[in-house]
Coordinates of C-alpha atoms and ligand atoms in Angstrom, one line a residue:
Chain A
X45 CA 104.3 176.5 57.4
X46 CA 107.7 175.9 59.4
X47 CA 107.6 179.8 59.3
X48 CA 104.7 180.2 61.2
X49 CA 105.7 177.3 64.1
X50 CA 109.0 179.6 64.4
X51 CA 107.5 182.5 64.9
X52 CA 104.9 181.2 67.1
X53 CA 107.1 179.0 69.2
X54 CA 109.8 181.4 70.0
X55 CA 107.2 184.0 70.8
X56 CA 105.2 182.0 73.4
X57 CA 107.4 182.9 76.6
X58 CA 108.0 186.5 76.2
X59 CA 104.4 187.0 75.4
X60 CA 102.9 184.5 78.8
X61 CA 105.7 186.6 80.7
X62 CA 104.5 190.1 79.5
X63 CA 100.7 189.3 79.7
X64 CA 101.0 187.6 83.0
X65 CA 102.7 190.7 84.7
X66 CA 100.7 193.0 82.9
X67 CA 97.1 191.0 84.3
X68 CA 99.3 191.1 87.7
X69 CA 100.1 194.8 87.8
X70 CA 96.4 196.1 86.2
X71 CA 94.2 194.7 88.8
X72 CA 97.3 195.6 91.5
X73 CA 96.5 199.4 90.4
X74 CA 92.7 199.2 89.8
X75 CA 92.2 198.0 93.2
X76 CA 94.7 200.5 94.3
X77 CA 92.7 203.4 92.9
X78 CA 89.1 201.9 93.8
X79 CA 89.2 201.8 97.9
X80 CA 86.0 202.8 98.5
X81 CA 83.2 201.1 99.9
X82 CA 80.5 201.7 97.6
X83 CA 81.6 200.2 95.1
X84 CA 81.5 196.4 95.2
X85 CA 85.1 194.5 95.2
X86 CA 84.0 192.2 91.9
X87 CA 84.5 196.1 89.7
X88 CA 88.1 195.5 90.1
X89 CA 87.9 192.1 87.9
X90 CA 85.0 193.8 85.6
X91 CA 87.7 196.3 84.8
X92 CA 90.4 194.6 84.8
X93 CA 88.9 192.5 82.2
X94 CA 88.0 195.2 79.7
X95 CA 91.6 196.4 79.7
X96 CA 93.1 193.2 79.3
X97 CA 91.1 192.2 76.2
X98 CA 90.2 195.5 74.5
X99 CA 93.4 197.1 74.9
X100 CA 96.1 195.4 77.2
X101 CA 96.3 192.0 75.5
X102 CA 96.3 192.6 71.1
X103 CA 98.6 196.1 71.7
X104 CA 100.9 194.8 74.2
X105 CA 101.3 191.3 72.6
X106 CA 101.7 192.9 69.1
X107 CA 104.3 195.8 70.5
X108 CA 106.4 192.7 72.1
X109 CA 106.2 191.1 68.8
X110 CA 107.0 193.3 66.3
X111 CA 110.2 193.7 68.7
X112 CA 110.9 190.3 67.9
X113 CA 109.2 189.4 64.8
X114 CA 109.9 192.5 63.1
X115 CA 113.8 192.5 63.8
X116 CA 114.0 188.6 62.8
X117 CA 111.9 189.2 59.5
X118 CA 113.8 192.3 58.5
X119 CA 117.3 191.2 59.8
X120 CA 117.1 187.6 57.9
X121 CA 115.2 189.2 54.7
X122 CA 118.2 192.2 54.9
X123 CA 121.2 189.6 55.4
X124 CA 119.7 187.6 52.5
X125 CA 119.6 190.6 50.3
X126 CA 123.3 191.8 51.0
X127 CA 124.2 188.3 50.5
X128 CA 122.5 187.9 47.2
X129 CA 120.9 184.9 48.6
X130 CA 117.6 186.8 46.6
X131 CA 119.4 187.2 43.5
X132 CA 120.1 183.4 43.5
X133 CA 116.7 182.8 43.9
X134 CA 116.0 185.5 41.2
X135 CA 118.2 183.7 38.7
X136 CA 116.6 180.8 39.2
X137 CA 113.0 182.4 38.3
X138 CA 111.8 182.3 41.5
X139 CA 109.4 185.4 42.3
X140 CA 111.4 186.6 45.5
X141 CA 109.0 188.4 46.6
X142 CA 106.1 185.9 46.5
X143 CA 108.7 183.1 48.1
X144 CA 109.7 184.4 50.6
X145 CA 107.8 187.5 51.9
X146 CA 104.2 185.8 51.7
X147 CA 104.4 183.0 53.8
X148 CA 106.0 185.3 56.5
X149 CA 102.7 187.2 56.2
X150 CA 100.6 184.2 56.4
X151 CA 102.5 183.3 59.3
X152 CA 102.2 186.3 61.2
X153 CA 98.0 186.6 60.3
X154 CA 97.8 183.1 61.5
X155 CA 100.0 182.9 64.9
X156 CA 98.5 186.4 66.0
X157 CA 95.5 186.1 66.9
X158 CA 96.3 182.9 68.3
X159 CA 99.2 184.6 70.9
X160 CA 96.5 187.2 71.7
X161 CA 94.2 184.7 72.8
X162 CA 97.1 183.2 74.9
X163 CA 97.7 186.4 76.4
X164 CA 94.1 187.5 77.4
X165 CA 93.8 183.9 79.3
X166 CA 97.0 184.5 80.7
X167 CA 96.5 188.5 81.7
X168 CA 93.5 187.3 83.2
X169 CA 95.3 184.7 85.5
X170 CA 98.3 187.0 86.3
X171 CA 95.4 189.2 87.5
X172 CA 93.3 186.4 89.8
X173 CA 96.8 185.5 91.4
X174 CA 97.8 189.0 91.8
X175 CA 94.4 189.7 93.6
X176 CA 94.1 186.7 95.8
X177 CA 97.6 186.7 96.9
X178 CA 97.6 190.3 97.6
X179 CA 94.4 189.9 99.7
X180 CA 93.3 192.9 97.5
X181 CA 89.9 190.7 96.5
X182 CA 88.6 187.1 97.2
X183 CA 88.8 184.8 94.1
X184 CA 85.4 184.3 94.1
X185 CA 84.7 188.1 93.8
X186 CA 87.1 188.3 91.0
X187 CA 85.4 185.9 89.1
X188 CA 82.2 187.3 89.5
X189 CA 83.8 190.9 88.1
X190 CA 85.4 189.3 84.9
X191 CA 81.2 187.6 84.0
X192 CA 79.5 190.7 84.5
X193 CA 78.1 192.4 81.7
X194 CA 80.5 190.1 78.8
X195 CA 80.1 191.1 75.6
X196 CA 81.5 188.5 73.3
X197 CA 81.8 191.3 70.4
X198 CA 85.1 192.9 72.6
X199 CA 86.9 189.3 71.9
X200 CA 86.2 189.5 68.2
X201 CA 87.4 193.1 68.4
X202 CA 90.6 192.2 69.4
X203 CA 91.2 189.8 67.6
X204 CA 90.5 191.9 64.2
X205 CA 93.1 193.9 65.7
X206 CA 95.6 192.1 66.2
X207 CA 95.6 190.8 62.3
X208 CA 95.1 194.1 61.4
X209 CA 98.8 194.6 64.1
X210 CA 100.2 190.8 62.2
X211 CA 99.4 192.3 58.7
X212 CA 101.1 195.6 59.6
X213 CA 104.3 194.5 61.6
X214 CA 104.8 190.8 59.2
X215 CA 104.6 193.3 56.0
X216 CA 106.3 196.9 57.1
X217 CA 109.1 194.4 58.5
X218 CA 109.9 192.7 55.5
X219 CA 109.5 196.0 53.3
X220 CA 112.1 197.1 55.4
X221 CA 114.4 193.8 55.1
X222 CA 113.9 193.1 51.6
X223 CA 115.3 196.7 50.2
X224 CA 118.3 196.4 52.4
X225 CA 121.2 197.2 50.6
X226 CA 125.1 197.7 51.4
X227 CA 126.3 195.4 54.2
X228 CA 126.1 194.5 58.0
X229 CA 125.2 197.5 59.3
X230 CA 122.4 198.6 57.0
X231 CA 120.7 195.1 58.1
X232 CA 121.3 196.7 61.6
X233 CA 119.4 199.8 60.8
X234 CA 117.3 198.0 58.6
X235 CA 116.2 195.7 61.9
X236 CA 115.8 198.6 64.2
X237 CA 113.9 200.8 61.9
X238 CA 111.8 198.2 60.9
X239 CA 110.8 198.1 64.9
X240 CA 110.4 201.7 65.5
X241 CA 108.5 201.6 61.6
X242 CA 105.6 198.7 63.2
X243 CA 105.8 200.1 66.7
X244 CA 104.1 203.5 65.3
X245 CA 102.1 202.2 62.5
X246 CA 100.3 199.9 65.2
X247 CA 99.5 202.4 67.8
X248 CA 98.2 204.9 64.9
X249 CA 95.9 201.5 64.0
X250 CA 95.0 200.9 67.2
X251 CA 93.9 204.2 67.6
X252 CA 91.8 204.3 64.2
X253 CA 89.9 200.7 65.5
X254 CA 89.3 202.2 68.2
X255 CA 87.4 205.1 66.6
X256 CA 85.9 202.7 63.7
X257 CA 85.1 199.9 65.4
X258 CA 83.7 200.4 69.0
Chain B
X59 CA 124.8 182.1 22.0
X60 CA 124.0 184.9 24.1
X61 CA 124.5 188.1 22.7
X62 CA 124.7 191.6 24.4
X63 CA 124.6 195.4 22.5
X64 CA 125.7 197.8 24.2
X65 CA 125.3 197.8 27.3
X66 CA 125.4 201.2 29.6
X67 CA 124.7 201.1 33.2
X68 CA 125.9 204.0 35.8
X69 CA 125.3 204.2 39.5
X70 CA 124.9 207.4 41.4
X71 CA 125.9 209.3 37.8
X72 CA 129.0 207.2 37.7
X73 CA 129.5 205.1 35.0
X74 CA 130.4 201.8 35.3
X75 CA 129.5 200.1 31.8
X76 CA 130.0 202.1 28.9
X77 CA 128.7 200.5 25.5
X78 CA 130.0 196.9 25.9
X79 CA 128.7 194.8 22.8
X80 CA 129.7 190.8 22.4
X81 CA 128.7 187.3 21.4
X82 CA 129.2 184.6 23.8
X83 CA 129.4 181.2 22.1
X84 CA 127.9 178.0 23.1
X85 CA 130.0 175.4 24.0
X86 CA 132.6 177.5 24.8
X87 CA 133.7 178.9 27.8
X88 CA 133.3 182.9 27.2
X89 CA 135.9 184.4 29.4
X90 CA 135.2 188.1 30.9
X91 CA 138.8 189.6 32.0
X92 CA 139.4 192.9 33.8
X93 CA 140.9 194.3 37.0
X94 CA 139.2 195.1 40.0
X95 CA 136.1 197.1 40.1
X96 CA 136.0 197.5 36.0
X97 CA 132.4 196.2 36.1
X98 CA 132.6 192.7 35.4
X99 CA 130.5 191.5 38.3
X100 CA 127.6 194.7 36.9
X101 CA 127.6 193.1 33.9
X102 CA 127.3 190.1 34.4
X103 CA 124.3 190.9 36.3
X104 CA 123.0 192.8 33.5
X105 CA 123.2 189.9 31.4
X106 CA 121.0 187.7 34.0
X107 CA 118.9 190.8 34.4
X108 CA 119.5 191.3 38.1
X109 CA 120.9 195.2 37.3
X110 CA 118.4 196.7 34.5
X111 CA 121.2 198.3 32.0
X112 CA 120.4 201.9 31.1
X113 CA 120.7 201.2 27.4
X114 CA 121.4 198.3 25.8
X115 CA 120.2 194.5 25.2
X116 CA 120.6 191.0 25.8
X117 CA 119.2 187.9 24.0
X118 CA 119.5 184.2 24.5
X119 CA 119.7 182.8 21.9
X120 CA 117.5 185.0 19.8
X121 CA 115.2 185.9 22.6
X122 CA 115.3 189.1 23.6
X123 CA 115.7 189.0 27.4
X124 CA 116.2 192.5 28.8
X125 CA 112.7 194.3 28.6
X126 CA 110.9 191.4 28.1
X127 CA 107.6 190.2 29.6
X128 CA 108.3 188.5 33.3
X129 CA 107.3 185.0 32.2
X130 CA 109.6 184.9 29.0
X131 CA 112.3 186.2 31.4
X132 CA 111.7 183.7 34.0
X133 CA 111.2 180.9 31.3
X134 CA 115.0 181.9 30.1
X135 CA 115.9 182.5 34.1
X136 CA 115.0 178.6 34.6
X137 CA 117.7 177.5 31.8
X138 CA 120.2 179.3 33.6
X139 CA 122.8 178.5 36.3
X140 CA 124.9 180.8 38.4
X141 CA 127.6 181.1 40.5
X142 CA 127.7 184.6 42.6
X143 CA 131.2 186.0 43.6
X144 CA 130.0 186.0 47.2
X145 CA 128.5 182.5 46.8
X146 CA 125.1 183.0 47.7
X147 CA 124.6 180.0 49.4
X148 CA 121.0 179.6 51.2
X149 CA 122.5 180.3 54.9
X150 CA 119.0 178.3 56.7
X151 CA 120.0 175.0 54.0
X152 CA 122.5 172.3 54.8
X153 CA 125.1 172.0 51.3
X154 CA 122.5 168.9 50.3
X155 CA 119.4 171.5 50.3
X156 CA 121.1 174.5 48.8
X157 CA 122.3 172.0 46.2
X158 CA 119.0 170.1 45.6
X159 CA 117.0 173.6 45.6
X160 CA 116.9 174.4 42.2
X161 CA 115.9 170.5 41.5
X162 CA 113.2 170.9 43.8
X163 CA 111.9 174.1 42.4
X164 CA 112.1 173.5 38.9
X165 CA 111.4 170.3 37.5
X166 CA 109.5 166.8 38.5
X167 CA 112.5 164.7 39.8
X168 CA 111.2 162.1 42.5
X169 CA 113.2 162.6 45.8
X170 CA 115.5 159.8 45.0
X171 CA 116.4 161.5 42.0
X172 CA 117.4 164.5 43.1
X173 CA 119.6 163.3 46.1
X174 CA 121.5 161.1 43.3
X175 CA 121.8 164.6 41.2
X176 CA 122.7 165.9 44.5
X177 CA 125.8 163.5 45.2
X178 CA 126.8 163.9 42.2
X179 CA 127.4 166.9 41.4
X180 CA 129.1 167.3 45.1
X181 CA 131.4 164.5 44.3
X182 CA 132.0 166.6 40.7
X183 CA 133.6 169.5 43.3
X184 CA 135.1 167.3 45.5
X185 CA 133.0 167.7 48.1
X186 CA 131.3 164.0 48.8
X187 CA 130.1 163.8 52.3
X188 CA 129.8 167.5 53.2
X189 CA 125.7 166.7 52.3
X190 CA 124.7 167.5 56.3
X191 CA 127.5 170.9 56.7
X192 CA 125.4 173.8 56.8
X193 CA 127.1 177.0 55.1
X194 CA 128.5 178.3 58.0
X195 CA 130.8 175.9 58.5
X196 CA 132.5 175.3 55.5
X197 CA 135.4 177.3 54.4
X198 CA 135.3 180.2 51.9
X199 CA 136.5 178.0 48.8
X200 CA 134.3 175.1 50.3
X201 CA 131.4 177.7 49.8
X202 CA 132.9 178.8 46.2
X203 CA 132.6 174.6 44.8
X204 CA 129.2 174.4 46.5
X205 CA 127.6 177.4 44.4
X206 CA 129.4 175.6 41.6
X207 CA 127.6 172.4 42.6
X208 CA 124.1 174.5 43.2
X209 CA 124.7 175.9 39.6
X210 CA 125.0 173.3 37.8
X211 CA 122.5 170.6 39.3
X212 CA 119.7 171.7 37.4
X213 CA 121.1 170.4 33.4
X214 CA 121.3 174.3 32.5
X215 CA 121.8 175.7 28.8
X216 CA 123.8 179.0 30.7
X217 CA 126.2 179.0 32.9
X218 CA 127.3 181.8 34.6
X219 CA 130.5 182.1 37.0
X220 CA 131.5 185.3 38.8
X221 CA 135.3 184.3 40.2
X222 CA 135.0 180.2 40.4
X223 CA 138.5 179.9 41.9
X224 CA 139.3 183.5 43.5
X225 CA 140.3 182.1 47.2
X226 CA 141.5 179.0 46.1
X227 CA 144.5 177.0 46.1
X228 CA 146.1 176.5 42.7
X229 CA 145.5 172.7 42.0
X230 CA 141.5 173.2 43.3
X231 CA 141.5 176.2 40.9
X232 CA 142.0 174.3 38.5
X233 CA 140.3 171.5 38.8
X234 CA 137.5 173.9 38.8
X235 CA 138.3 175.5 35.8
X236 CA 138.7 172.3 33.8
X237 CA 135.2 171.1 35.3
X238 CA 133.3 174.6 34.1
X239 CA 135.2 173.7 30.8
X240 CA 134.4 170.1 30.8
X241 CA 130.3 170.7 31.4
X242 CA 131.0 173.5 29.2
X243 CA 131.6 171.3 26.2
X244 CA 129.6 167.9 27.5
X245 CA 126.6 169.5 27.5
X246 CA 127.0 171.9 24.6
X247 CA 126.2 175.3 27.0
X248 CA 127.1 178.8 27.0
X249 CA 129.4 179.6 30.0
X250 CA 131.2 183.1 30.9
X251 CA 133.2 183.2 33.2
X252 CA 134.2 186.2 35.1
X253 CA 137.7 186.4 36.3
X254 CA 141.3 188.1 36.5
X255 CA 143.5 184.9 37.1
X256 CA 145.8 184.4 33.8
X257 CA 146.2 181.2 34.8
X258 CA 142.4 180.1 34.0
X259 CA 142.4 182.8 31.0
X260 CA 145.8 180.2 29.8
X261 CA 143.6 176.9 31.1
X262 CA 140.1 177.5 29.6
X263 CA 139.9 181.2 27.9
X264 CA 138.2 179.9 24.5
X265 CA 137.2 183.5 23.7
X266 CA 138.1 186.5 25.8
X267 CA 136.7 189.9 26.3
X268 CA 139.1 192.1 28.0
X269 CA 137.2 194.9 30.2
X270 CA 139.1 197.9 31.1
X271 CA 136.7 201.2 32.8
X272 CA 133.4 199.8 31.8
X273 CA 134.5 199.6 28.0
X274 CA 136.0 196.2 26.0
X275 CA 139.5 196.8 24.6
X276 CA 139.9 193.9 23.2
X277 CA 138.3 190.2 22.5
X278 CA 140.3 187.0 21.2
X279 CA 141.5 183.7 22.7
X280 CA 144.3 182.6 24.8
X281 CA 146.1 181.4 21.9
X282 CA 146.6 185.1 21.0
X283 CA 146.3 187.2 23.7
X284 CA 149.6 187.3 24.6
X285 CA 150.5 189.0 21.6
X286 CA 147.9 191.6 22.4
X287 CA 148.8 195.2 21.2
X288 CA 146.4 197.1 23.6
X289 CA 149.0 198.6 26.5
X290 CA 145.9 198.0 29.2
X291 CA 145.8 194.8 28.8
X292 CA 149.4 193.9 28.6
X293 CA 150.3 196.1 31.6
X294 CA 147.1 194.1 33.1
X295 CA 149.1 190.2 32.1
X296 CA 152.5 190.8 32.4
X297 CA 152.2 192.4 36.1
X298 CA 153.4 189.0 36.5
X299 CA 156.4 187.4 36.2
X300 CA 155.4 184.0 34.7
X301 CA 153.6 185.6 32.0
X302 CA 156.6 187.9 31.1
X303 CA 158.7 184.4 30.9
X304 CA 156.0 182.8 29.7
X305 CA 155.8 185.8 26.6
X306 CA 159.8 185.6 26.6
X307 CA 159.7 181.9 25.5
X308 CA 157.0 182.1 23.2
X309 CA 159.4 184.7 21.5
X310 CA 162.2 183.1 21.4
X311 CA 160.9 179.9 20.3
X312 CA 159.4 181.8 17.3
X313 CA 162.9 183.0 16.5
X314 CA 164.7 179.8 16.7
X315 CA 161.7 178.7 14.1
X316 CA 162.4 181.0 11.7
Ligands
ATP470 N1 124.7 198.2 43.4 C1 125.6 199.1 43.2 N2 125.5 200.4 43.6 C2 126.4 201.3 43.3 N3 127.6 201.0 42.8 C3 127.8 199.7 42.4 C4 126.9 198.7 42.6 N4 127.4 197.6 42.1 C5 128.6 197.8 41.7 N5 128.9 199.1 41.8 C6 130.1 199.8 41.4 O1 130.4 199.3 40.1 C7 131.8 199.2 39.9 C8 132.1 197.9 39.3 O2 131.8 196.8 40.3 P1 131.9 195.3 39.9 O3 131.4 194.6 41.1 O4 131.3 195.0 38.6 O5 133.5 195.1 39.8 P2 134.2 193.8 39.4 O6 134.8 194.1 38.1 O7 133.4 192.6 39.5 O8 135.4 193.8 40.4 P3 135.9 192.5 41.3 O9 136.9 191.8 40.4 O10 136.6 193.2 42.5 O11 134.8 191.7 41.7 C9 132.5 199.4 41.3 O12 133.1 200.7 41.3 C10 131.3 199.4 42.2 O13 131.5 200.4 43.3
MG471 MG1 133.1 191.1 40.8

């Protein structure tokens, strides 16, 4: 379980940072692109809202995390393996495998969804101080925007998504760490293509949700 | 007794281990001798079964280990103890955890227990109070007596040793080599030992297999092996000058005897 606090933990500021600025910039641009007098001010948070929680908030969070999860899984599973830290665990019949890829994968399923929520909250604040500072909309218009039309089903979207995005980047990751062999530098390529490796495979299934489930 | 038939293993189409066939007795400490890169490390895993040999097999004790079903290799896994040439040591684990690990994992020692096991077998090494050191800052033979320590916590029936005292200075070396020796025969175990120091083949070689290109050349004790007739294996001792004294001696005391 220590694995999942780690992951979380070390993952909460880079995620509030990213979501914040991202809430910020979104309703910076929507309002940007929407100057026109028909249509009512509150839009700007209506819209703002669908990005953040459909799109902006699961993706985002999960592409700043594989970044960091990914690397730490596949660089400490990879440095472990040249070491033969899991042929010591072999000998002892431990299933290395089931030690000490699973609860990673746990971790990552459980922590998730959990950051994403974190994110949406904070994506929609970085947005409501972005607008009210900028004078771009009052707050009470911006609150009004992010109620209308709500449909609780876009929440529960994203968060299938992003353990579909934990269960992707947690297991690609430690595929790519665990069958690291040769020395220091194969953990280095091991990290990095593990990155690129989660990166893809979570647009392409964010893409496919997308089609299947909306 | 652990035996092993012929054992062939090749990397990349280059052979490594070519037909290597042995008994390793219990309560003795097996030596495996050979220069650099000859395979002793390869088969040494082959024996534990972390490199699958192309041909050949391995039994404990009568149990055929090399092919066999997960859970009758992992019951045979859980009698063994091992000490990698690289140590091995769980980098995330203070010395107390790497050492207590195996305890903790395999049988139903209460806490207490375990840390007394622990201390023990630290104080067995020479290493009492390092309990709190995590891996990282201990020194390179430090590292070497730890794995020794980790390997032989749980009461194993095998005990394996990949270089216990390469990186060592001489008097640690061989207080190490006398302590594998010493469990060795306490505890009535099967130990090899992989190694190229002449001074533990001297100390502790009960029985001796002398690699050379993936293939045994020659097998006896250190009693004998100085009197050797395979060239490999003499050009492989007497690159050193003690031995050649040593050799010179025994000659000439077998002279004066006769
Ligand atoms: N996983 C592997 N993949 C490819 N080649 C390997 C592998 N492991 C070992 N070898 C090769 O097998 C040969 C024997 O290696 P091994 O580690 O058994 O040597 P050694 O006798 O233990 O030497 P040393 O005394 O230096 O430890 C070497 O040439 C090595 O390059
Ligand atoms: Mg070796």
């Amino acid at each position: 379980m220590d694995e999942a606090i780690l992951i979380g933990i070390n993952s909460i500021f880079i995620v509030a940072l990213v979501s914040t600025f991202i809430g910020a910039v979104s309703t910076v641009q929507v309002s940007y692109n929407m100057e026109s007098a028909f249509i009512p001010r509150s839009t700007i948070g209506f819209i703002v809202r669908e990005m953040i929680i459909l799109e902006l908030a699961p993706t985002i969070t999960s592409i700043v995390l594989a970044g960091k999860v990914g690397s730490s899984i596949a660089g400490g599973l990879g440095t472990m393996q040249i070491t033969e830290q899991v042929d010591a665990l072999e000998v002892m019949g431990i299933n290395s495998i089931s030690y000490l890829v699973l609860p990673k994968i746990i971790a990552a399923l459980l922590v998730f969804p959990m950051l994403v929520i974190l994110a949406m909250f904070l994506g929609l604040m970085g947005g409501y101080l972005a607008g009210t500072l900028t004078g771009q909309l009052t707050a009470q218009e911006y609150i009004t925007g992010i109620r209308i039309d709500f449909i609780p089903y876009n929440i529960t979207f994203a968060l299938i998504k992003s353990v579909i995005f934990a269960f992707l980047i947690s297991s690609i990751s430690s595929f790519r760490g665990y069958f690291t062999s040769g020395g220091a530098l194969e953990v280095g390529s091991a990290s990095t293509a593990a990155v690129t490796n989660s990166v893809i495979a979570v647009l392409i299934a964010d893409f496919v949700c997308a089609q299947l489930l909306l | 007794m652990i035996e092993i038939h012929n054992i062939h293993k090749s990397f990349n189409g280059k052979k490594v281990l070519d037909g290597v066939s042995g008994v390793f007795q219990t309560g003795k400490t097996n030596l495996l001798l050979g220069a650099s890169g000859t395979g002793k490390s390869v088969l040494l895993k082959c024996i534990v079964g972390l490199v699958k040999p192309d041909i050949g097999s391995v039994t404990f004790d009568g149990t055929y280990f090399t092919n066999n079903k997960l859970d009758i290799k992992q019951e045979i896994r859980r009698k063994i103890g091992m000490l990698f040439q690289g140590s091995a040591l769980f980098d995330s684990m203070t010395v107390e955890e790497n050492v207590e690990f195996p305890l903790k994992m395999l049988n139903g020692m209460s806490k207490d227990e375990r840390l007394d096991r622990v201390n023990f077998c630290l104080q067995r090494v020479g290493l009492e109070g390092t309990n709190k050191k995590m891996p990282s800052e201990l020194s390179g033979g430090m590292k070497k007596r730890v794995g020794i320590a980790r390997a032989i916590a749980p009461k194993c029936t095998y005990l394996f040793c990949d270089e216990p005292n390469s990186g060592l200075d001489p008097l640690t070396a061989l207080k190490i080599d006398r302590l594998i020796k010493e469990i060795t025969e306490e505890y009535n175990i099967t130990t090899i030992v992989v190694t190229h120091d002449m001074n533990s083949v001297i100390e502790i070689g009960d029985n001796i297999m002398f690699l050379y290109e993936g293939k045994k050349l020659w097998e006896g004790t250190s009693d004998n092996i100085l009197d050797s007739d395979v060239p490999e294996l003499n050009e492989f001792i007497f690159a050193n000058r003690l031995m050649r004294d040593a050799k010179k001696v025994e000659e000439e005391e077998r002279n004066q005897a006769e």
